[in-house]
mmCIF file of C-alpha atoms in Angstrom:
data_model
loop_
_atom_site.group_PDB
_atom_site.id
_atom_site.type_symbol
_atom_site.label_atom_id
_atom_site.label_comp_id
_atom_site.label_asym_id
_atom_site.label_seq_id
_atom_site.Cartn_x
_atom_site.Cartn_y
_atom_site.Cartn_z
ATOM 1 C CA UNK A 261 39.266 -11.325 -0.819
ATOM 2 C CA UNK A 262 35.630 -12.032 -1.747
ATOM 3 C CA UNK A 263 34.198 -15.066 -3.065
ATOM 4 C CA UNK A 264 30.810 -16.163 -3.489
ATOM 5 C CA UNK A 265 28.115 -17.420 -1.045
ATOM 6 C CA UNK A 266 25.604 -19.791 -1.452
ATOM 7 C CA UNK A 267 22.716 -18.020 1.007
ATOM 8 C CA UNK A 268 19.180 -17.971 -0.373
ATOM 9 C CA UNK A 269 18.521 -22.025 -0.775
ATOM 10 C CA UNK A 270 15.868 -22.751 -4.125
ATOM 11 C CA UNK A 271 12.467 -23.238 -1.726
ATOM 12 C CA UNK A 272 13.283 -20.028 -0.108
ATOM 13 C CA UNK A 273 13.900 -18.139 -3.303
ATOM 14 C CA UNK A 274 10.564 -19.765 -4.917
ATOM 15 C CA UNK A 275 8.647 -18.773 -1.957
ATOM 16 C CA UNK A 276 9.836 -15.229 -2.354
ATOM 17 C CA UNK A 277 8.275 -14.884 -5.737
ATOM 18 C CA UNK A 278 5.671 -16.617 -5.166
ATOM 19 C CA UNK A 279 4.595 -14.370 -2.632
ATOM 20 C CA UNK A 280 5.047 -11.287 -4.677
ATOM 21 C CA UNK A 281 3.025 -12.621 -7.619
ATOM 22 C CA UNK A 282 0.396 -13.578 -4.966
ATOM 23 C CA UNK A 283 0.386 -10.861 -2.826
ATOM 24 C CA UNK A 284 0.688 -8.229 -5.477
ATOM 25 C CA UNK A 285 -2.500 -10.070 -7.404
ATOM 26 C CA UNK A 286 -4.506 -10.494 -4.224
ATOM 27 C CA UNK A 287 -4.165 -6.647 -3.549
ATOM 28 C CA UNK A 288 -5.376 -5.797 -7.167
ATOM 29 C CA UNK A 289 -8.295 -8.327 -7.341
ATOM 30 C CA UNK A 290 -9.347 -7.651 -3.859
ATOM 31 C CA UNK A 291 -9.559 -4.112 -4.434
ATOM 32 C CA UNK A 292 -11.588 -4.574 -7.313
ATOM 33 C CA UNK A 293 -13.671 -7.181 -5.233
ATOM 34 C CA UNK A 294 -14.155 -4.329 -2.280
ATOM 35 C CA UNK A 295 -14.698 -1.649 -4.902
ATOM 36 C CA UNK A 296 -15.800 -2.597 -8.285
ATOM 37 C CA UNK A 297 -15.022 0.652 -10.929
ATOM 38 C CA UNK A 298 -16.781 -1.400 -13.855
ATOM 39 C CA UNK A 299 -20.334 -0.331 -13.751
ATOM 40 C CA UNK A 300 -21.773 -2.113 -16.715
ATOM 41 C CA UNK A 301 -24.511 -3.782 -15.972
ATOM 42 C CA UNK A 302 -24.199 -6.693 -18.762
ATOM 43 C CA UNK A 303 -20.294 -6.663 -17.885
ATOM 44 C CA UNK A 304 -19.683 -6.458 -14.091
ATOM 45 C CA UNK A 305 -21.253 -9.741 -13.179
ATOM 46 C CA UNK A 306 -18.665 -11.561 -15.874
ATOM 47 C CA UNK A 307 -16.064 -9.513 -14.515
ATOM 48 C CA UNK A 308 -16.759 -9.782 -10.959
ATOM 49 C CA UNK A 309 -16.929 -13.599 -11.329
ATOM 50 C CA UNK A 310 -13.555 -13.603 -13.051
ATOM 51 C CA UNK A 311 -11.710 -11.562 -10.403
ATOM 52 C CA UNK A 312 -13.039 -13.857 -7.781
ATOM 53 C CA UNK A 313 -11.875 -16.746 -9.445
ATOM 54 C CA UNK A 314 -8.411 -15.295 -9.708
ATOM 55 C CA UNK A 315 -8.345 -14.113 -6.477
ATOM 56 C CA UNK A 316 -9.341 -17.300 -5.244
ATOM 57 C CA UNK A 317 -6.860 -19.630 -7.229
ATOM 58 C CA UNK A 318 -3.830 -17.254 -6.428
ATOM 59 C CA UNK A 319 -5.253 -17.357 -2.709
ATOM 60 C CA UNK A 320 -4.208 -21.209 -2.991
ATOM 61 C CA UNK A 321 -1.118 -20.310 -4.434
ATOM 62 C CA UNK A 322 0.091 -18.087 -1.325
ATOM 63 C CA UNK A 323 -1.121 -20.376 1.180
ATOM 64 C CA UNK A 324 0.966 -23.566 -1.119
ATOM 65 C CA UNK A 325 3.781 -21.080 -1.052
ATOM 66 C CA UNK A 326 3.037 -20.209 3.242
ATOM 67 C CA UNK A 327 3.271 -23.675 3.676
ATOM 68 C CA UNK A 328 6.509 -24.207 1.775
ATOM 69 C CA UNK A 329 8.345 -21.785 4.047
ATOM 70 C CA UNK A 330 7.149 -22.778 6.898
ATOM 71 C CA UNK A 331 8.636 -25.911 6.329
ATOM 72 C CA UNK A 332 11.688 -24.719 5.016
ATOM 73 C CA UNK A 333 12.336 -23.329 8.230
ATOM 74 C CA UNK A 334 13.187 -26.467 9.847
ATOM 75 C CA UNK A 335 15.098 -27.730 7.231
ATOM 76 C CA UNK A 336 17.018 -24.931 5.783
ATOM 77 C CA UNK A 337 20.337 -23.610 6.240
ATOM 78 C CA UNK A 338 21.242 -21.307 8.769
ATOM 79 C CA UNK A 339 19.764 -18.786 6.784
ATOM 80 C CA UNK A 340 16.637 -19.920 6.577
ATOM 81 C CA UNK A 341 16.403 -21.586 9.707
ATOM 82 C CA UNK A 342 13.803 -20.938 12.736
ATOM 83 C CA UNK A 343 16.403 -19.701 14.963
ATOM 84 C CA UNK A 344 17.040 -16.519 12.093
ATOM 85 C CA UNK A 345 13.639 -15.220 12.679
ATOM 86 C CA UNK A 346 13.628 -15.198 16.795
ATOM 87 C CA UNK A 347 15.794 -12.527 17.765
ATOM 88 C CA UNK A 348 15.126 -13.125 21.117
ATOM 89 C CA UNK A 349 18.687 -12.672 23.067
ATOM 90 C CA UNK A 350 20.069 -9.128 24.175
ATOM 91 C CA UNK A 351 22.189 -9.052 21.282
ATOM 92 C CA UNK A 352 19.786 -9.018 18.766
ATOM 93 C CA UNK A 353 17.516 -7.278 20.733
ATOM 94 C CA UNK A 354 20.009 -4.080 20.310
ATOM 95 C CA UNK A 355 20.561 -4.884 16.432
ATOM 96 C CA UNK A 356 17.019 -4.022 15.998
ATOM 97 C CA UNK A 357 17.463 -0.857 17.195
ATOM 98 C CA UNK A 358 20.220 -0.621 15.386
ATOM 99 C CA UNK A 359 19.287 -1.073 12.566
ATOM 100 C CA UNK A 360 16.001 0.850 13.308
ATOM 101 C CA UNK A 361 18.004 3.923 13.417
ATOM 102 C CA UNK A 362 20.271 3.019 10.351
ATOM 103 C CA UNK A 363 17.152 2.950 8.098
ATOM 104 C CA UNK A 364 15.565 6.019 9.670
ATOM 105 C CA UNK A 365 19.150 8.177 9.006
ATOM 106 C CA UNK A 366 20.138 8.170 13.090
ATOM 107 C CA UNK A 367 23.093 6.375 12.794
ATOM 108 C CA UNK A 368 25.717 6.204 10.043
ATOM 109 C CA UNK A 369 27.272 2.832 10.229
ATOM 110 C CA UNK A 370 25.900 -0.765 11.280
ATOM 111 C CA UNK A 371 27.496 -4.109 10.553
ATOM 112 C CA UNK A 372 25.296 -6.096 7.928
ATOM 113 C CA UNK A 373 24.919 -10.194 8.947
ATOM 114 C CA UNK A 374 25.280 -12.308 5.863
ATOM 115 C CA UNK A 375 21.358 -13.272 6.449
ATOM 116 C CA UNK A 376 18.707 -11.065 7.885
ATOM 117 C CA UNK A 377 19.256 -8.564 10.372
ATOM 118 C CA UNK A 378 17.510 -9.110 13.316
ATOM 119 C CA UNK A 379 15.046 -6.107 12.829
ATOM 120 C CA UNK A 380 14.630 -7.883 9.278
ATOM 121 C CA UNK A 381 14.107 -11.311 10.623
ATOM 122 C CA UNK A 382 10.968 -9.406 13.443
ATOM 123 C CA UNK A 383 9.606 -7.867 10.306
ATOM 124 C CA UNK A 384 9.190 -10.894 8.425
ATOM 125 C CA UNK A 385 7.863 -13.143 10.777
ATOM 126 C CA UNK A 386 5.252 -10.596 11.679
ATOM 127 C CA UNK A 387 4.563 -10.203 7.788
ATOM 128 C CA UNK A 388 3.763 -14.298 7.741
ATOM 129 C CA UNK A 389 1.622 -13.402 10.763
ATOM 130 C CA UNK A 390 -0.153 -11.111 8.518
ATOM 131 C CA UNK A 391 -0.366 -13.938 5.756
ATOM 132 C CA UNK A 392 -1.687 -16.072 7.922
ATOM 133 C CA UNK A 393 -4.611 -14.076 9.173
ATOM 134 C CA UNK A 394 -5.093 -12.925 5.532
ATOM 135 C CA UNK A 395 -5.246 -16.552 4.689
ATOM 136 C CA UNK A 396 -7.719 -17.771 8.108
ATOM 137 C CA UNK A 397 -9.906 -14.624 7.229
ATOM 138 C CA UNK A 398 -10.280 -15.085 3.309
ATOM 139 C CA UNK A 399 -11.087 -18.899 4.018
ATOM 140 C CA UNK A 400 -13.622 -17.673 6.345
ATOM 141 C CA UNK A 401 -15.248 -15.828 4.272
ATOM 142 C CA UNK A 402 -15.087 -18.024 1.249
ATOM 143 C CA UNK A 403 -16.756 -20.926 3.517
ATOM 144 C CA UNK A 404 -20.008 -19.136 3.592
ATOM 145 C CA UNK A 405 -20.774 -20.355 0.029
ATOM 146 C CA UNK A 406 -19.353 -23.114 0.937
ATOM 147 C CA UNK A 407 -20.908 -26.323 3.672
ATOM 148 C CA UNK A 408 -19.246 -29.133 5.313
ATOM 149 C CA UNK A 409 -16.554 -30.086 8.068
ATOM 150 C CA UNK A 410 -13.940 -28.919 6.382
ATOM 151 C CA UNK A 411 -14.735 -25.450 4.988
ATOM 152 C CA UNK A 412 -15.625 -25.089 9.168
ATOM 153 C CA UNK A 413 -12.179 -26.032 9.777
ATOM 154 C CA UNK A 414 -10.453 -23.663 7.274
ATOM 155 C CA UNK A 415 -12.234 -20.909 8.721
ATOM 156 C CA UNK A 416 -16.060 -21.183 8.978
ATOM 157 C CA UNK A 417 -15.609 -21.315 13.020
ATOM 158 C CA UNK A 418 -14.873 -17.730 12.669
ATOM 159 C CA UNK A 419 -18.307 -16.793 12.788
ATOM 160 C CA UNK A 420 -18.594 -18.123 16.413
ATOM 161 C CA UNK A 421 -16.243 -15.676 17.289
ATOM 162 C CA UNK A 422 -16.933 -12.661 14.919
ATOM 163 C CA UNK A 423 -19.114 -11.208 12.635
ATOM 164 C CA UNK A 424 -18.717 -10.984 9.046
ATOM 165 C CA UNK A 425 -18.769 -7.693 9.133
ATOM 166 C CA UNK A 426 -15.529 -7.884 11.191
ATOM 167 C CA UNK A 427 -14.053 -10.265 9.492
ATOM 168 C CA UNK A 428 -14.253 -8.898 6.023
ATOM 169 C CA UNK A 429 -12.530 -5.503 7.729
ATOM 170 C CA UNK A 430 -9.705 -8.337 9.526
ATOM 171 C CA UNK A 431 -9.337 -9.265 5.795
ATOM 172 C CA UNK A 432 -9.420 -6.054 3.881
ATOM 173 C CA UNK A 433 -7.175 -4.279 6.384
ATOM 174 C CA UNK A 434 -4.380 -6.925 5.856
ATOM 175 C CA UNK A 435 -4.025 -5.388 2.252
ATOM 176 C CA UNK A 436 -2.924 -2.470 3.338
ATOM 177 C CA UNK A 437 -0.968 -3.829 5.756
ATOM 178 C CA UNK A 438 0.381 -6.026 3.056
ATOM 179 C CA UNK A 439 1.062 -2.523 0.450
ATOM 180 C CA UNK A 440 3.247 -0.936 2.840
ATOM 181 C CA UNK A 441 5.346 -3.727 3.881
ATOM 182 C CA UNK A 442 6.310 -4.137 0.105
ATOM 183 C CA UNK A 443 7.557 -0.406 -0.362
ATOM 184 C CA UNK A 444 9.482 -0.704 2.769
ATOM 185 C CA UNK A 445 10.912 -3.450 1.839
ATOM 186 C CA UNK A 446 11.373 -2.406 -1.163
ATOM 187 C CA UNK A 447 13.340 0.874 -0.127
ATOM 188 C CA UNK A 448 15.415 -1.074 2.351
ATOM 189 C CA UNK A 449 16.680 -3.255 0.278
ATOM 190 C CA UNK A 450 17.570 -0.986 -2.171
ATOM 191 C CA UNK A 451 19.642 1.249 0.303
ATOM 192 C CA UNK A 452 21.062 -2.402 1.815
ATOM 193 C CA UNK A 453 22.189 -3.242 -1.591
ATOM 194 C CA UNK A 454 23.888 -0.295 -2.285
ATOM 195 C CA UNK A 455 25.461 -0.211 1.370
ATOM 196 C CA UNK A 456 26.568 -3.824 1.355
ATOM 197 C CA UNK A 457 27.338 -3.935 -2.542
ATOM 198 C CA UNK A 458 27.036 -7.822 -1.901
ATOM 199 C CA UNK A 459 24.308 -8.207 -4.746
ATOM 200 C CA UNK A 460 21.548 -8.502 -2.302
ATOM 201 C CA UNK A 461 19.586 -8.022 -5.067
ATOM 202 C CA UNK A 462 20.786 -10.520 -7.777
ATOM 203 C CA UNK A 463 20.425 -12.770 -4.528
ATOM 204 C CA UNK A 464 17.247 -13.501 -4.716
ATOM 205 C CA UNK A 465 17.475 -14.622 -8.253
ATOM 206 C CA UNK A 466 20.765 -16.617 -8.307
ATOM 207 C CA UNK A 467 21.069 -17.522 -4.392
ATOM 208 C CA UNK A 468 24.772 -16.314 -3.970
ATOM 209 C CA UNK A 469 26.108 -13.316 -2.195
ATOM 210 C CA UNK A 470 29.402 -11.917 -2.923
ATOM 211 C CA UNK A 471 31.156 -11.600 0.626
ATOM 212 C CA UNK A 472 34.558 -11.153 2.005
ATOM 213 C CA UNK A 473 36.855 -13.977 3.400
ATOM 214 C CA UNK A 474 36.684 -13.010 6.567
ATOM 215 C CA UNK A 475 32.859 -12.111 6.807
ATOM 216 C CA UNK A 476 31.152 -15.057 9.322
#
């Protein structure tokens, strides 16, 4: 018998779309920002500024939204919890490979958790990992119009360590890291959602799964 599943708690779901209104804006602005393809000299400078101001607002947005999960994952359910993202034990160690051959058509059947799968769970948490250095990095760089003790702290000490140079590749290269997380995770959660036929999907707008009884 199935009934319904209360799994994705409100902060995590708001953090979810948060980040792919952020992420998706940050990707199209920065681009622009790398490579501007308006070459008007009485319009780029308007249009430049513009796109830097949006970049820079929805920058805060991600990191508001960064910080929301983070501490979400001390104080949400077992879903959402710390110990969901850690798949450090023998047993999750072989789900991830698992599942890493269920996605890639080398095995036929795996058992689905109600939550993330462990390969899910490594994925995501290297993903943040990504966010965060996206984050450090575009601080960093947007402290060197910028003077005082806390623009150092929010990134400025970078330049200690690295050059700008290096850093702006640190932060462009995290947008492509960032594009082809979202069409994996795009195509795996289509295929899970028409595996599971739990409404994965409507999940993440409505926070319920549809599972059976006996599903733990």
């Amino acid at each position: 018998m199935a009934k319904k599943l209360y799994v994705w708690e409100f902060p995590v779901r708001l953090s979810h779309w948060l980040n792919i209104i952020s992420i998706t804006t940050l990707i199209i602005t920065g681009y622009y920002i790398s490579d501007p393809f308006l070459h008007s000299v009485s319009e780029t400078p308007l249009v430049m500024a513009i796109i830097r101001f949006i970049h820079f607002i929805t920058a805060y947005i991600l990191l508001a939204s960064f910080i929301v999960r983070l501490y979400w994952l001390f104080y949400g359910n077992r879903f959402a919890g710390i110990k969901e993202f850690f798949p450090f034990s023998k047993e999750k160690r072989k789900e991830i490979v698992e599942f890493a051959k269920f996605y890639t058509f080398m095995r036929r059947e795996v058992h689905h958790p109600i939550g993330h799968n462990a390969l899910a769970a490594t994925a995501y948490i290297s993903v943040y990992c990504i966010i965060f250095l996206a984050i450090l990095t575009g601080f960093a760089l947007y402290s060197e119009s910028h003077s005082g003790f806390l623009w150092y702290l929010l990134g400025g000490w970078f330049f200690s360590i690295m050059s700008d140079g290096t850093i702006r590749l640190i932060h462009h290269s995290t947008m492509w890291i960032l594009m082809a997380f979202v069409i994996v995770h795009v195509y795996i959660t289509w295929i899970n959602d028409n595996i599971e036929g739990n409404g994965l999907i409507s999940s993440i707008f409505t926070g319920y799964k549809i599972i059976d009884e006996e599903h733990k």
